[in-house]
C-alpha positions as a Markdown table, in Angstrom:
| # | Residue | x | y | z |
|---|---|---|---|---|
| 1 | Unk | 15.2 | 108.2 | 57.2 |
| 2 | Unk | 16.4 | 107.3 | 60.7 |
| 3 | Unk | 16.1 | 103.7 | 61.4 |
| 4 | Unk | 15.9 | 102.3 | 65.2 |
| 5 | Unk | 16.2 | 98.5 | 66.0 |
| 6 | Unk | 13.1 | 97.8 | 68.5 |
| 7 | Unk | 12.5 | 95.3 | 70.9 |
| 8 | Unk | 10.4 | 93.6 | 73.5 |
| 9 | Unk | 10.1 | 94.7 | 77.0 |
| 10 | Unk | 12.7 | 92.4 | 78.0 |
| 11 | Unk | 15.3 | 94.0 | 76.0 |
| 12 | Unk | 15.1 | 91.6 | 73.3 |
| 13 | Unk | 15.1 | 92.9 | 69.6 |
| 14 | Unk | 12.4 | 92.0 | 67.6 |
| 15 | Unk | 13.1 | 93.6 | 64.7 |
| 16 | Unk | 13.7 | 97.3 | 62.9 |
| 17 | Unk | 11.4 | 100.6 | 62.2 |
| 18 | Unk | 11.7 | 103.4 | 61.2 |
| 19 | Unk | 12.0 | 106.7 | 64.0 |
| 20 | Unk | 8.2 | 107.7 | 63.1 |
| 21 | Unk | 6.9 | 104.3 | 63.4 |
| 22 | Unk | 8.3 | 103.9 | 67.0 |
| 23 | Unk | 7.2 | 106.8 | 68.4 |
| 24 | Unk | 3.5 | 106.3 | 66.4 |
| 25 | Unk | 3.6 | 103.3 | 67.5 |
| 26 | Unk | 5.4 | 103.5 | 71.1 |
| 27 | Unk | 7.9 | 100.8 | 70.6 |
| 28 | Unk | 10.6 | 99.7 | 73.3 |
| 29 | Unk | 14.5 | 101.3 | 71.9 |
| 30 | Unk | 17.6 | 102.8 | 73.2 |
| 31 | Unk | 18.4 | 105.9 | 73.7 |
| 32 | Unk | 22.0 | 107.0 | 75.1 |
| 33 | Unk | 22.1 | 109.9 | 77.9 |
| 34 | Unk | 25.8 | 111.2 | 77.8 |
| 35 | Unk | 27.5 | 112.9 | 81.0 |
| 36 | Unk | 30.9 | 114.6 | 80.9 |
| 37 | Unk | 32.8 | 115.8 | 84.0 |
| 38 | Unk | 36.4 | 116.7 | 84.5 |
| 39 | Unk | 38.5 | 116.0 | 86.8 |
| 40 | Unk | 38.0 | 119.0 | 89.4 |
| 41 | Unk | 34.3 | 117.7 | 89.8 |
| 42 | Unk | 32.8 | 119.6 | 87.3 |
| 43 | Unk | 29.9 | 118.2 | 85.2 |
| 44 | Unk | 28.4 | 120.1 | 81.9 |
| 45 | Unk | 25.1 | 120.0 | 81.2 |
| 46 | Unk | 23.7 | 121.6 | 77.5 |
| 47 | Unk | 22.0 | 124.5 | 77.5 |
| 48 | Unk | 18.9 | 123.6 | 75.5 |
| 49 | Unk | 18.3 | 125.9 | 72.1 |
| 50 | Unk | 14.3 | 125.0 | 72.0 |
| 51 | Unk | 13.7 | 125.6 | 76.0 |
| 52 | Unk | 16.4 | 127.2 | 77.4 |
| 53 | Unk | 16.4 | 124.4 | 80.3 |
| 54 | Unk | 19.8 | 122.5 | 81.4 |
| 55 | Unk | 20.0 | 119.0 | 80.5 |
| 56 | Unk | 22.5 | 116.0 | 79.5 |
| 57 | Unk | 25.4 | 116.9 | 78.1 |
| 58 | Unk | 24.3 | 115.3 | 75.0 |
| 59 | Unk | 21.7 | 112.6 | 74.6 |
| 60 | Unk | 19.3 | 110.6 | 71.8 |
| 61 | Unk | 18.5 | 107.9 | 70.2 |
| 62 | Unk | 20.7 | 104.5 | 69.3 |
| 63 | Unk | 20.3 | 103.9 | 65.4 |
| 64 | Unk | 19.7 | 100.7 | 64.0 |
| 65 | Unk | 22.6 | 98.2 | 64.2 |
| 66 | Unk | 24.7 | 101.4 | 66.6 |
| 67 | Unk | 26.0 | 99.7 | 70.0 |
| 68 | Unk | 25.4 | 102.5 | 72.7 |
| 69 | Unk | 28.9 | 103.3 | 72.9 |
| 70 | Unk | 29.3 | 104.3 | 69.1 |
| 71 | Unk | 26.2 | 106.1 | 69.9 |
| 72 | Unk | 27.6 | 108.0 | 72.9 |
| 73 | Unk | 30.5 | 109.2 | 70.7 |
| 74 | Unk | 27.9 | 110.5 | 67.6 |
| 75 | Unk | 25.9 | 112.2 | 69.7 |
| 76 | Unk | 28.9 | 114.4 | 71.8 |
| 77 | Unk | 30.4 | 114.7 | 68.2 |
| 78 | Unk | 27.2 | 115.9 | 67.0 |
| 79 | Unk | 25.7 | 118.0 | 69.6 |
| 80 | Unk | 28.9 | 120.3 | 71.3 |
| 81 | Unk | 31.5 | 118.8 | 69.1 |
| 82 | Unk | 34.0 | 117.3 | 70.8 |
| 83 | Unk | 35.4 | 113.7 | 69.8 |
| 84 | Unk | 35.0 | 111.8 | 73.2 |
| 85 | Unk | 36.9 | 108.2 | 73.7 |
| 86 | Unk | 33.7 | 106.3 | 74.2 |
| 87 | Unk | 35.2 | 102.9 | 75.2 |
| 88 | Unk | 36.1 | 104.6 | 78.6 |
| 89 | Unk | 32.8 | 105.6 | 79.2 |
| 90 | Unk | 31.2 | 104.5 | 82.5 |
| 91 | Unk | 27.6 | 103.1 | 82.5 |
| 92 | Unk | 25.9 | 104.2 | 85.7 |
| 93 | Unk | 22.0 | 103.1 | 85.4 |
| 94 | Unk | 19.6 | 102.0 | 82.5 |
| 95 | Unk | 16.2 | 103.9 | 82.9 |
| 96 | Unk | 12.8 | 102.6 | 81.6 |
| 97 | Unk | 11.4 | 105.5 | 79.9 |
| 98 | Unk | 7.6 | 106.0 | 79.4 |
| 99 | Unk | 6.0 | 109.1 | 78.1 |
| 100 | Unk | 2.9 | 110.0 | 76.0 |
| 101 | Unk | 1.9 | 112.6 | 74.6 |
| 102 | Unk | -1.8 | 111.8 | 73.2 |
| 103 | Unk | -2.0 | 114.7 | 71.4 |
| 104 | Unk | 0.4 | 114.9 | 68.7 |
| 105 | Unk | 0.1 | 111.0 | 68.7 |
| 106 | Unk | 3.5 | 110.2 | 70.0 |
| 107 | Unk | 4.7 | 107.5 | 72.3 |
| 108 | Unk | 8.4 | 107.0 | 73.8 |
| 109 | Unk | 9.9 | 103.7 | 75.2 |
| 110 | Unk | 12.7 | 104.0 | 75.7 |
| 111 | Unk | 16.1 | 102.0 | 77.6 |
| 112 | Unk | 17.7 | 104.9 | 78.4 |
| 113 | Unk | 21.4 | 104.0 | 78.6 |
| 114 | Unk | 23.1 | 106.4 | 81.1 |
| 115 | Unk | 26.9 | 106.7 | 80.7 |
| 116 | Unk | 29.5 | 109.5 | 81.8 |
| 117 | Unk | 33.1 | 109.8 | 80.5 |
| 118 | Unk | 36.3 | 112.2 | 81.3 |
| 119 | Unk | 36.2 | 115.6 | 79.2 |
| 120 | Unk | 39.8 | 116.5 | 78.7 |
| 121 | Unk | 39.0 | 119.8 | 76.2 |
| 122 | Unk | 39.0 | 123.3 | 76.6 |
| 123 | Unk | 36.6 | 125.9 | 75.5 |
| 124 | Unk | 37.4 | 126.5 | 73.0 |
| 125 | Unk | 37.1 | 123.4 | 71.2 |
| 126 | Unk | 33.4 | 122.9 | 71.7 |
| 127 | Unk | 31.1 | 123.3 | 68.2 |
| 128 | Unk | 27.9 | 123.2 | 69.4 |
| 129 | Unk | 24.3 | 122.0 | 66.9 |
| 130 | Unk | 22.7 | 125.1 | 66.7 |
| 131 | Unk | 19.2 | 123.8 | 66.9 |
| 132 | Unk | 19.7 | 121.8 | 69.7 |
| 133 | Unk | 22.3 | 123.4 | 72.1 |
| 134 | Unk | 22.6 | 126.9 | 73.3 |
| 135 | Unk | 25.7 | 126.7 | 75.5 |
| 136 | Unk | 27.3 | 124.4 | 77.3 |
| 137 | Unk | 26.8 | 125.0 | 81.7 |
| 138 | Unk | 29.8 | 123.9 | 83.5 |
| 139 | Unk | 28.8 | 123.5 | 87.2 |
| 140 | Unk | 30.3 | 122.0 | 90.4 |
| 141 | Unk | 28.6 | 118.1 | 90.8 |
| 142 | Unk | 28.5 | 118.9 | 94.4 |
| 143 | Unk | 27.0 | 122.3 | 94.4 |
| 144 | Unk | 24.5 | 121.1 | 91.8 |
| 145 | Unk | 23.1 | 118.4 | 94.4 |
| 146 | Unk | 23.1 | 120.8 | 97.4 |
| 147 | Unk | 21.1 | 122.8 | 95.1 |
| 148 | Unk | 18.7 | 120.1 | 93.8 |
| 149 | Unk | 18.5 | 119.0 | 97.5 |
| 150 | Unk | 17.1 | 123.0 | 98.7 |
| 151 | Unk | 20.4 | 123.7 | 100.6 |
| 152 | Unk | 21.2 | 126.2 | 98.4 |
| 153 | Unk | 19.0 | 128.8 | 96.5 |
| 154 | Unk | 20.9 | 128.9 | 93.7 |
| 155 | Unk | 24.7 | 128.3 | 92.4 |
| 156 | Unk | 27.0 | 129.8 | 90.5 |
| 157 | Unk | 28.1 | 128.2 | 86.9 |
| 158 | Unk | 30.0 | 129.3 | 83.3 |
| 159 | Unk | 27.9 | 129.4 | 80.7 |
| 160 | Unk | 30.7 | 128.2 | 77.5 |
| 161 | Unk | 29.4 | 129.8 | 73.9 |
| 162 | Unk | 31.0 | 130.1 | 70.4 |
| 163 | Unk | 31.9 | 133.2 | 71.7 |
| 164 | Unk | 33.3 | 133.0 | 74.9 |
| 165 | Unk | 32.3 | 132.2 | 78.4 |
| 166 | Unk | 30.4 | 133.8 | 81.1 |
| 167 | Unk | 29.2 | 133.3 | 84.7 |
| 168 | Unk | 26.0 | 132.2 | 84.8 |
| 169 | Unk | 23.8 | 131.9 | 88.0 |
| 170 | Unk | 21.8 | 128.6 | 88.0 |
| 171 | Unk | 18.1 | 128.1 | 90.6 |
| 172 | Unk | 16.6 | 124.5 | 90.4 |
| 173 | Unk | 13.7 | 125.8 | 87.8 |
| 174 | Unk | 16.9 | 126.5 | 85.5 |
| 175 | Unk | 16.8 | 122.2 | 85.0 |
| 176 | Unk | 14.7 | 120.3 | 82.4 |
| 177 | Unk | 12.7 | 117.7 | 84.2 |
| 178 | Unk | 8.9 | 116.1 | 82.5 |
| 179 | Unk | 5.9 | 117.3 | 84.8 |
| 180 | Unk | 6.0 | 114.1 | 87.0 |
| 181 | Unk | 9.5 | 114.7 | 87.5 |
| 182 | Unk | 11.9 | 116.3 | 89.9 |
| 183 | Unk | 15.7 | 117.5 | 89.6 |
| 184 | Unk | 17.1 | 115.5 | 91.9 |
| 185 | Unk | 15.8 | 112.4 | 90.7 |
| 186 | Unk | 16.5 | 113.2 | 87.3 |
| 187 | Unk | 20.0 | 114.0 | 87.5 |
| 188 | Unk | 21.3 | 113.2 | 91.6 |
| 189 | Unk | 22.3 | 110.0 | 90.5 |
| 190 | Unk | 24.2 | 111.4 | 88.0 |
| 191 | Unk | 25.9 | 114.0 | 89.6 |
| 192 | Unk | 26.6 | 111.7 | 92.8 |
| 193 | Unk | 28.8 | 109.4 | 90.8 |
| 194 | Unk | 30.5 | 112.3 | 89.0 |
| 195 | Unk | 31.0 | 113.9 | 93.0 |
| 196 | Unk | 32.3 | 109.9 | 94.0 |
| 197 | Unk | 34.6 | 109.3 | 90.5 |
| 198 | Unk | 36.6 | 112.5 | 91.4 |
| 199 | Unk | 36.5 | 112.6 | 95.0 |
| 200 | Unk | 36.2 | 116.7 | 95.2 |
């Protein structure tokens, strides 16, 4: 059973549940959204296995007595596979998360801890979890906002698989976003301070 520490609205723990009883019970935890770029101003976003959409590069939820940094490092190990040095990851923005869905009785508050680190690996070295992640997308930073901002009608990307790599043509509907969500909120932020940290 996954165990999350929970806590008030001011950040302050209050105590451990389990992952069933948080979300039953919409309790405030963390959650660690993970960004990788290299350094010719790419970022990669995961493919999504369940939706096909584009979204962090890996991402979920901080276990009970985890600091967000250990959790940044499980979560790229678990989801493409790739042991990341997590103590030079950047924190960029913690995000107070809110969603409800009534009718499977499930509630998410969340601290969603934002951080982006260096990749330094090559394709081949990604193992991706099969029932979360597709493919990796790697995609220009900059292009990606043009396109998020409607310069562009669409980019062009590699999709990375087990198998090899691919180009990959990317719109704005290609992103995962909630239904009072856009892209560029979601992710410009993101992909602004991966466009400033390498300058390209």
């Amino acid at each position: 059973m996954e165990n999350l520490d929970v806590y008030d609205e001011y950040m302050n723990k209050i105590g451990t549940e389990s992952r069933q009883v948080v979300h039953e019970r919409g309790l405030w935890h963390k959650t660690v959204h993970c960004w990788m770029y290299d350094d010719c101003g790419n970022v990669y976003f995961q493919e999504r296995a369940d939706s096909g959409k584009l979204y962090t590069t890996a991402s979920g939820h901080v276990l009970a007595g985890e600091t967000v940094r250990d959790a940044f490092h499980r979560e790229i190990m678990e989801e493409i596979g790739v042991d990341t040095d997590a103590s030079n990851a950047t924190p960029l923005q913690i995000v107070f998360w809110r969603q409800d869905k009534d009718d499977k009785n499930w509630h998410d508050r969340a601290f969603a801890h934002v951080y982006m680190n260096k990749l330094t690996t090559g394709f081949t070295d990604f193992h991706f979890q099969p029932d979360e992640v597709a493919a990796v997308i790697r995609v220009h930073a900059k292009d990606c906002v043009d396109l998020l901002m409607g310069k562009r009608p669409e980019i062009t990307a590699t999709r990375i698989t087990q198998n090899g790599a691919s180009v990959l043509v990317i719109t704005g509907a290609d992103f995962l976003t909630a239904p009072d969500e856009t892209a560029i909120i979601k992710y410009g932020h993101i992909l602004q301070s991966i466009v400033q940290a390498t300058d390209k």
